[in-house]
Every structure is written in structure tokens, then in C-alpha cells.
Short mmCIF file of C-alpha atoms in Angstrom, two decimals:
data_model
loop_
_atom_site.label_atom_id
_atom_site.label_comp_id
_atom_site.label_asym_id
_atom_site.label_seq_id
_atom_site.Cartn_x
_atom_site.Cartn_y
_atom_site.Cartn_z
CA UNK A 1 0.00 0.00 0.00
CA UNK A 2 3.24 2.43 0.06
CA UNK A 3 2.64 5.37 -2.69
CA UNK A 4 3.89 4.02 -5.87
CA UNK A 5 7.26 6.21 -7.42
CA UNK A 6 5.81 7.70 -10.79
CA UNK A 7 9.74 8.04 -11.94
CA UNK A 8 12.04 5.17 -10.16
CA UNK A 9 15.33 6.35 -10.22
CA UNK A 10 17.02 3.21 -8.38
CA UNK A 11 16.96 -0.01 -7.67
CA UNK A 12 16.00 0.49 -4.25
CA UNK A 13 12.67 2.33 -6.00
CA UNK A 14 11.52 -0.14 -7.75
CA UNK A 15 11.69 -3.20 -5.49
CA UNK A 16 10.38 -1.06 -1.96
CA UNK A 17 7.69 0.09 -3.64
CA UNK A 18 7.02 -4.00 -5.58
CA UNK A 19 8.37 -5.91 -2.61
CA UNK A 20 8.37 -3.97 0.83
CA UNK A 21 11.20 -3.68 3.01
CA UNK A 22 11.28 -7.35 4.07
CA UNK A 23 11.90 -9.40 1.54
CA UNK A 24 13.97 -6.16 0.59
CA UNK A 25 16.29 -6.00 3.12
CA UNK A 26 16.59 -9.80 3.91
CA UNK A 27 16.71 -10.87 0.68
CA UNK A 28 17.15 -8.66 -2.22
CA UNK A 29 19.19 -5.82 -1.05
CA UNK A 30 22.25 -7.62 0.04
CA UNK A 31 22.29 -10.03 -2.84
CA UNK A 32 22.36 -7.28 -5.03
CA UNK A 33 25.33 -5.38 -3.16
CA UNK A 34 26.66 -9.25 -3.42
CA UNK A 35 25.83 -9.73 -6.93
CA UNK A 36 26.97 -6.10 -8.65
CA UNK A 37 29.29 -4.43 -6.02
CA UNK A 38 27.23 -1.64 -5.61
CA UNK A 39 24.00 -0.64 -2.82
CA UNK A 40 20.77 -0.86 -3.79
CA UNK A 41 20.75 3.36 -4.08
CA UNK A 42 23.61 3.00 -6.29
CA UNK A 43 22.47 0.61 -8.64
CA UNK A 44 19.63 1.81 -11.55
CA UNK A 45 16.13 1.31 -11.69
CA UNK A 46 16.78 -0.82 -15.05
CA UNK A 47 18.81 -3.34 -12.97
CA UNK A 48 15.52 -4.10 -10.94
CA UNK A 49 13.20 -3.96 -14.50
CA UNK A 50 15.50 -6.40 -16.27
CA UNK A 51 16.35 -9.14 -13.28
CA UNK A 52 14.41 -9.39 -10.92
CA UNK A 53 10.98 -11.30 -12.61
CA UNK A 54 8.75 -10.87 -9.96
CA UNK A 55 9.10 -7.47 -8.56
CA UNK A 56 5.75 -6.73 -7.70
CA UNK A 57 3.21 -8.35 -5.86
CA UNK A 58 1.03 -8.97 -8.49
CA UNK A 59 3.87 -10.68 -10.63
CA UNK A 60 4.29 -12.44 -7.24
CA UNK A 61 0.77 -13.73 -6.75
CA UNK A 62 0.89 -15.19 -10.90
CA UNK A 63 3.85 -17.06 -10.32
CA UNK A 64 2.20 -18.74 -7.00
CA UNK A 65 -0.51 -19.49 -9.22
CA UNK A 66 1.54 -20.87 -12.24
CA UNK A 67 2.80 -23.70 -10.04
CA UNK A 68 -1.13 -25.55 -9.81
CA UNK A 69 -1.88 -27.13 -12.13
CA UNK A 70 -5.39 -25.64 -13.02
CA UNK A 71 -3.72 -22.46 -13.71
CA UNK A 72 -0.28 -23.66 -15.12
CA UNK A 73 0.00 -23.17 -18.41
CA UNK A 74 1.15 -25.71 -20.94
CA UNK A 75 5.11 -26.52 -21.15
CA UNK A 76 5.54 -23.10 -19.15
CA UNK A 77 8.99 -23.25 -16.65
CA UNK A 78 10.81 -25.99 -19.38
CA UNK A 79 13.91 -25.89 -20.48
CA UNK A 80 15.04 -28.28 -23.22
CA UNK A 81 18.74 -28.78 -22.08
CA UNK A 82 21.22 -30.52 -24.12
CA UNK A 83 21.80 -34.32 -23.65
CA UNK A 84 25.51 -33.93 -23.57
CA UNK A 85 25.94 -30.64 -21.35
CA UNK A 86 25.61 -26.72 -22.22
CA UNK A 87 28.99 -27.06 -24.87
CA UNK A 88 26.96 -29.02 -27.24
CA UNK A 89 25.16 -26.22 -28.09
CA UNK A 90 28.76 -24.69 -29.49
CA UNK A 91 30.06 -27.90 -30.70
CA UNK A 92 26.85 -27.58 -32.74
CA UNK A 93 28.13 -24.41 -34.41
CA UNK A 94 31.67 -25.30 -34.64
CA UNK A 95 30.15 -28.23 -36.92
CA UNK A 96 28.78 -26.35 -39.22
CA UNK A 97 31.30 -23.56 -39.32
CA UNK A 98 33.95 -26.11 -40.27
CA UNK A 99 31.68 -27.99 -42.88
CA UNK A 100 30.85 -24.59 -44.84
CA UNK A 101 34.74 -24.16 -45.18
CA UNK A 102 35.39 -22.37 -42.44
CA UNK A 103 38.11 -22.40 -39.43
CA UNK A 104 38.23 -22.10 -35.74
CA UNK A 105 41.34 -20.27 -34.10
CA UNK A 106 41.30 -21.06 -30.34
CA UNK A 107 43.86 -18.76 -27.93
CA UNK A 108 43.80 -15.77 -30.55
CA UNK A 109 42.86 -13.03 -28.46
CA UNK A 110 41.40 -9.88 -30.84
CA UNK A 111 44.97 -7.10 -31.08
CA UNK A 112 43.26 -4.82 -33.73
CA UNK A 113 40.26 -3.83 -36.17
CA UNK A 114 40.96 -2.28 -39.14
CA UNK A 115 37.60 -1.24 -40.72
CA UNK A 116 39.30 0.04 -43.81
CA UNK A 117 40.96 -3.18 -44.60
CA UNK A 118 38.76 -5.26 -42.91
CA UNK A 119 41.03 -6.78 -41.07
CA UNK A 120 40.88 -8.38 -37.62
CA UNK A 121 44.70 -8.79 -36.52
CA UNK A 122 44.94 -11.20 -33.21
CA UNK A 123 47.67 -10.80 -30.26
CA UNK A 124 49.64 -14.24 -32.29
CA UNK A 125 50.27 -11.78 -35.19
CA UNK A 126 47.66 -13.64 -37.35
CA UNK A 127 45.87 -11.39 -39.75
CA UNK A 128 42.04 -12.02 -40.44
CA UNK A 129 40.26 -10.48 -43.47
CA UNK A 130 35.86 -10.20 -43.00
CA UNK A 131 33.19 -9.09 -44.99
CA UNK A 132 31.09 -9.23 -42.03
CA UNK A 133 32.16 -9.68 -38.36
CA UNK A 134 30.07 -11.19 -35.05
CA UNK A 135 31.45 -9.35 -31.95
CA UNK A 136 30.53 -11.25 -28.27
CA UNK A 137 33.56 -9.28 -26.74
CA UNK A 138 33.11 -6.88 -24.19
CA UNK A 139 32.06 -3.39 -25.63
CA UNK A 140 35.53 -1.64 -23.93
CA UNK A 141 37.90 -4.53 -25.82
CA UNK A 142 36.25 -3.95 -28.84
CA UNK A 143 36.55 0.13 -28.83
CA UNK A 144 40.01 -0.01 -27.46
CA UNK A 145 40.76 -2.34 -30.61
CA UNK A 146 39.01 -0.41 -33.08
CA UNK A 147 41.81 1.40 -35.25
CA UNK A 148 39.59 4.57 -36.37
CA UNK A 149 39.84 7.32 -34.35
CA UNK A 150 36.95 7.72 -31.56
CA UNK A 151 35.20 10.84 -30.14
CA UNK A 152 36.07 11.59 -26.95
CA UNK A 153 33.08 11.09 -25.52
CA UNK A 154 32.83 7.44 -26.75
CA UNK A 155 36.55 7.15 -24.99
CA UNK A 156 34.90 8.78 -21.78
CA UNK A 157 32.18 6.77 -21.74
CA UNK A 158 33.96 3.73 -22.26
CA UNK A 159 36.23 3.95 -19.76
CA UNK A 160 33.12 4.05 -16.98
CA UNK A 161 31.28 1.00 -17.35
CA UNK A 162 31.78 -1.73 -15.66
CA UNK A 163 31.19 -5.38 -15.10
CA UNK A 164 31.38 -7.47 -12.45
CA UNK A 165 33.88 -10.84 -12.25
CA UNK A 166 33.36 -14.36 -11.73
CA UNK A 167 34.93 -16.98 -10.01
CA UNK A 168 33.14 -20.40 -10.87
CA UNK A 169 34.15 -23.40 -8.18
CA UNK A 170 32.96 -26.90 -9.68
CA UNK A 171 32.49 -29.58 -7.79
CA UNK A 172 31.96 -33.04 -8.71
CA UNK A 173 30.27 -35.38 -6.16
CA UNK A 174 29.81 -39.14 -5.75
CA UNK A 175 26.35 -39.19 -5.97
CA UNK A 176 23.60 -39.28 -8.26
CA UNK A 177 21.78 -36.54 -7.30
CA UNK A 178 22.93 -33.58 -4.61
CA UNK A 179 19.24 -32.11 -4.06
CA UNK A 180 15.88 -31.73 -6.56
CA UNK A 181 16.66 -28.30 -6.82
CA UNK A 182 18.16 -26.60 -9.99
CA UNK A 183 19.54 -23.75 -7.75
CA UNK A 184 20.29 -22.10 -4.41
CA UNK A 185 20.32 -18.31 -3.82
CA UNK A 186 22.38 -16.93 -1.05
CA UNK A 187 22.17 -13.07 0.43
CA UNK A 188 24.85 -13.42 3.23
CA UNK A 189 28.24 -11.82 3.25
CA UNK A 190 29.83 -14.62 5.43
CA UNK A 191 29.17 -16.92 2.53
CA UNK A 192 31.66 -15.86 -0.54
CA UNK A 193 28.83 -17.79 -3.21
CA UNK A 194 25.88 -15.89 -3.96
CA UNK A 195 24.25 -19.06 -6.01
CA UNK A 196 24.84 -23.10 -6.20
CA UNK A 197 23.50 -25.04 -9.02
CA UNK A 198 23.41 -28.62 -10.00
CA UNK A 199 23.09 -28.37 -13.38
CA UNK A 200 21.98 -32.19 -13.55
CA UNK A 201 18.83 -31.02 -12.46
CA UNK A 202 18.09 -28.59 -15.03
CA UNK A 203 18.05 -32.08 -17.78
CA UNK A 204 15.80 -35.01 -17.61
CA UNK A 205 18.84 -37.15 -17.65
CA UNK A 206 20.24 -39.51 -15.11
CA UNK A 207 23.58 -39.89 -16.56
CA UNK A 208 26.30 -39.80 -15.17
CA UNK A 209 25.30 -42.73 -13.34
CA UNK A 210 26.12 -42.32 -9.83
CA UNK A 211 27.64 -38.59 -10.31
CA UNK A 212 26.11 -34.88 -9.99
CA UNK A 213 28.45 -31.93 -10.15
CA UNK A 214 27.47 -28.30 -8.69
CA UNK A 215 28.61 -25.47 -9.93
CA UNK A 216 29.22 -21.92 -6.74
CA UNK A 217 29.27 -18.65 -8.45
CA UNK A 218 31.42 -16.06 -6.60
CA UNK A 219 31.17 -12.69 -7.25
CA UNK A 220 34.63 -10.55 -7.36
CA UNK A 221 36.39 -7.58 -8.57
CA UNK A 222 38.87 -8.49 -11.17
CA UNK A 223 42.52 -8.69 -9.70
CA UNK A 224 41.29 -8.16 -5.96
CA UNK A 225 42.23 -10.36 -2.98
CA UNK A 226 39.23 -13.01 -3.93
CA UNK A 227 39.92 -13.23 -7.86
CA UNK A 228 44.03 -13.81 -6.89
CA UNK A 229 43.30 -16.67 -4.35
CA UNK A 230 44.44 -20.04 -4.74
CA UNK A 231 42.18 -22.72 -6.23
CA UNK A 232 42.47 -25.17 -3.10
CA UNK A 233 41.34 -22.25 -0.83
CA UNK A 234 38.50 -21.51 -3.45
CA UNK A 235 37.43 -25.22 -3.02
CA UNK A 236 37.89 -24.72 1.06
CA UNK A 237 36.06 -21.76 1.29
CA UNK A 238 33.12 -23.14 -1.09
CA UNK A 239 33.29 -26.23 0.55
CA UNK A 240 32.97 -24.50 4.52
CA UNK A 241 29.88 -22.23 2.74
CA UNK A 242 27.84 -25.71 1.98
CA UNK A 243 28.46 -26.35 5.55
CA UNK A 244 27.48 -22.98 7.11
CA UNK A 245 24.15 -23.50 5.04
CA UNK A 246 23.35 -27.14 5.42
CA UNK A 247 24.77 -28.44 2.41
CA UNK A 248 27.43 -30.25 3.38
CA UNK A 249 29.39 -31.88 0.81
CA UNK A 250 33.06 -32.50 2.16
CA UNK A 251 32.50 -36.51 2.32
CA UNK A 252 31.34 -36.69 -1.48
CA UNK A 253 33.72 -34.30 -3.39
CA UNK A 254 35.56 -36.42 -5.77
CA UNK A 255 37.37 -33.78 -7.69
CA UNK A 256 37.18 -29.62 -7.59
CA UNK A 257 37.85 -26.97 -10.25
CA UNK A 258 37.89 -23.36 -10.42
CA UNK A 259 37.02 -20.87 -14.13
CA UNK A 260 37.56 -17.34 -13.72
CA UNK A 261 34.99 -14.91 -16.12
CA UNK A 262 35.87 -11.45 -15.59
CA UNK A 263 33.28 -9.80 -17.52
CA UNK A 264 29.99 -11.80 -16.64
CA UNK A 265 27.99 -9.19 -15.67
CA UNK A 266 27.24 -6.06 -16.52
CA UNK A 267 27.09 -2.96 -13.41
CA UNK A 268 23.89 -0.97 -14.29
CA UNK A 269 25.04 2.30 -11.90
CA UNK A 270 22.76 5.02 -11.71
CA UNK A 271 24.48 6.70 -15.02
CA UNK A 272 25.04 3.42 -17.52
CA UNK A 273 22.01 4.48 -19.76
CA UNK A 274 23.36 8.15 -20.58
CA UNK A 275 26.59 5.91 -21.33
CA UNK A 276 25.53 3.17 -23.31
CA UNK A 277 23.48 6.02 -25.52
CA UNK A 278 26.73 7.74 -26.49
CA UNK A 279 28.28 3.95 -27.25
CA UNK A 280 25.55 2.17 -29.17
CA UNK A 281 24.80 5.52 -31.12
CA UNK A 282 28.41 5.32 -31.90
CA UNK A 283 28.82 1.21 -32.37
CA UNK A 284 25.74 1.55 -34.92
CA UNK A 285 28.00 3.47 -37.74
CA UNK A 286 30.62 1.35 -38.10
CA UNK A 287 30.42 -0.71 -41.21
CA UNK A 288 30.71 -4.46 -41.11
CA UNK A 289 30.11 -5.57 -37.82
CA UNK A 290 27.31 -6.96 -35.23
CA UNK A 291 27.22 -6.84 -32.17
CA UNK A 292 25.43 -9.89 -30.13
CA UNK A 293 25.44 -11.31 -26.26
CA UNK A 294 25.85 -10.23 -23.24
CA UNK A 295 29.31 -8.55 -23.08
CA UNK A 296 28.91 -7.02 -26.44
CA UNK A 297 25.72 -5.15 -25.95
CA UNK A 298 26.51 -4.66 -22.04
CA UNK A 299 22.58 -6.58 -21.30
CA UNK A 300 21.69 -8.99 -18.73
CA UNK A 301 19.93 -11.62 -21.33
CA UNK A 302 20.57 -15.47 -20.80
CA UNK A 303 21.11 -17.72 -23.50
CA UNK A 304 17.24 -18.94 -23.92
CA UNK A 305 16.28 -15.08 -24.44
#
């Protein structure tokens, strides 16, 4: 019954006035400082819009519903998840990549653009002519590669956005399944996770046989204390979080490894929009390329949007 904001300015804005302050400040709030790096009032409105699916009480009260089975609607909730693991999904394009003539160079990370020659030049000196070019690397790698000259405010604006790292401990357990659920969400700051999954449980297959894996997502700042830390204290740390939460897992772990992302997710502070105006505006002359996914386009969407 609070007085709806006509013009939500922040996070915070959005989900009070949706949510109230308890599910606010026990759930939502600290996640998000968890999540992004920055408070609630620092964060935009759009982060709230974009991720957070049931932000009002109405939303709230149709997803309760959704879940009987008078009102659930047909196939609604499903995902259709690759027998052989997420990677099929790329081994899929590499297929056909390869059979229309073309070739896959792993380990070449992008050194230049030359729009005039239409040439992509890569940090092992290899030199890549296009007609057209796909771009899924973040929007600051691309511009700082870019050999024409860019407007200052493009450079300006560049240089401000931000995303948020991601350390990725795996853990693969002797048993067939860990729990029914696909994931776990966790607020606290004495846990370094902020979700577990088991991505078994997002398939309708058994296999492995007698083997799940799960999969904690850590939150960091690229090149802080966290992102430099040893694998085995990763594993450790994860391992003492499952505990502290009860999900223990120390007697099944059969192996552990760590990924590092350091541009998974995009920082929507309270100025990104004005930003990303000046950058797409800009990104949308330049001849030859498109610009897809999350890092490119600086957007929160998943691979099933």
C-alpha cells in the first residue's frame, strides 16, 4: 500500500515500492550489493526492471498461481537442455562452421580492427580479413581495438562502465543426485557464493550414473584479494559455505575446479544508460560488424532469451 514512485530512479525504488522492506532488506538488497558491487541506491532502476521477474506483488501472486496445475500453463517453466551438457550447443556451431569451409582459431585473443581493410589482426600476429564480423567481446575490448579514431566522448564513456567478475568453483560429487533443486540463492556476506547449481537437475537425464556436479558462483572484482586466491582455498572456502548452510558436501567431493569470467555481468550504476546512448549511437556506424550477447551489448539476457 506504500505510494507508488511515478519516476524510479534506483533499484531500491523499484523493489520497496514491488516488494516492501522485508523481503527487501533480507533478501534482495544484500544479494544485489553481493551480486553487482554496488547498494541498492547505487544501482539503476533498469537493474531491478530487467532481473528481478517478480518485482511486484502482483507478478508475485501469478507465479504462485503458475505452479497448480489448473492455472499452469502448458510446457511453461521448461527448459530443453542438451543431452551432452551446455557445450553441445557450441560444438553444434563449430560443426557447421567447419563444414561450410570455415576455421576455428582457439587462444587468438582480438589485437586490432581495421575497418578500412577489414582486417581483424589477433595478439599471435595472425591477420584475419571479414566481410562481415560477429562481436561477443566486451564493448571496452572492442573500442580499445578499433583502429579509427573515436570521439572523446565514446573514450569517456567507455572507460566508466563496468562489469562485475566471476569466479566459478565446480564440484563433482559421488552421488547421483545432490538435491531436486536446480539452484540455491544466497544473500549473506559470510558466505563468498551468492548461487549453487546442479546443473543435472536442469536435464531429464540420469547420466552420469552415480555422479552430480554443482557449480558456486562467486562474485569478485577483477585482480582483488578473492579473484588472486588459490584454487584449493576456493574449493575450502566453497566447501565451509555448503556447511554454514546445510549443504554439506566435504564426504562426497571427488574432484574440484575453479574458471575465472571477468566480464559476466554487466554494473547498471545510476548513469550506464546516458553511457551506453553515447556507445551504441556510436557502435551503430561502423560498417561491417554486429554486435550480439551479453558482453557485447553490455545486457543482462541469458542464453534462452
Amino acid at each position: 500500500f506504500r505510494k507508488k514512485n511515478e519516476n524510479p530512479r534506483t533499484f531500491s525504488d523499484v523493489l520497496l515500492y514491488g516488494l516492501g522492506k522485508t523481503i527487501c532488506t533480507h533478501f534482495y538488497f544484500p544479494y544485489a550489493k553481493k551480486l553487482w558491487g554496488l547498494g541498492p541506491d547505487e544501482l539503476s532502476a533498469v537493474q531491478a526492471q530487467r532481473r528481478v521477474a517478480a518485482n511486484n506483488i502482483g507478478k508475485i501472486i501469478r507465479k504462485v498461481l503458475s505452479v497448480i496445475p489448473l492455472f499452469r500453463k502448458k510446457g511453461a517453466g521448461r527448459f530443453f537442455y542438451p543431452r551432452r551438457g551446455f557445450c553441445q550447443i557450441f560444438y553444434g556451431f563449430a560443426e557447421k562452421i567447419k563444414k561450410m569451409g570455415g576455421r576455428i582459431l582457439l587462444s587468438h585473443a582480438v589485437k586490432s580492427i581495421d575497418p578500412k581493410a577489414k582486417r581483424i589482426t589477433t595478439m599471435g600476429d595472425s591477420s584475419i580479413p571479414y566481410d562481415l564480423a560477429f562481436s561477443t567481446i566486451p564493448i571496452p575490448d572492442f573500442i580499445n581495438a578499433y583502429k579509427d579514431k573515436k570521439p572523446a566522448d565514446v573514450r569517456k564513456a567507455c572507460n566508466k562502465i563496468k562489469y562485475r567478475g566471476m569466479l566459478f568453483c565446480y564440484l563433482i560429487l559421488n552421488t547421483q543426485q545432490f538435491t531436486r533443486y536446480d539452484a540455491h540463492y544466497f544473500p549473506q556476506e559470510n558466505v563468498i557464493f551468492s548461487r549453487i547449481s546442479e546443473p543435472k537437475n536442469y536435464s531429464g537425464s540420469t547420466l552420469p550414473e552415480g555422479l552430480t556436479g554443482l557449480c558456486a558462483e562467486i562474485p569478485c572484482e577483477v585482480g582483488g584479494k578473492l579473484w588472486k586466491t588459490e584454487p584449493d582455498k576456493i574449493k575450502g572456502l566453497v566447501i565451509d559455505g555448503l556447511k554454514q548452510v546445510g549443504l554439506q558436501v566435504d564426504r562426497l567431493v571427488r574432484e574440484a575446479f575453479i574458471k575465472r569470467i571477468a566480464n559476466a555481468y554487466p554494473s547498471y550504476d545510476l548513469d550506464f544508460e546516458n553511457r551506453m546512448q553515447i556507445i551504441l549511437t556510436y557502435l551503430n556506424t561502423l560498417p561491417g560488424i554486429i554486435f550480439l550477447g551479453r558482453q557485447a551489448l553490455f545486457v543482462h539476457d541469458n542464453i534462452h532469451h
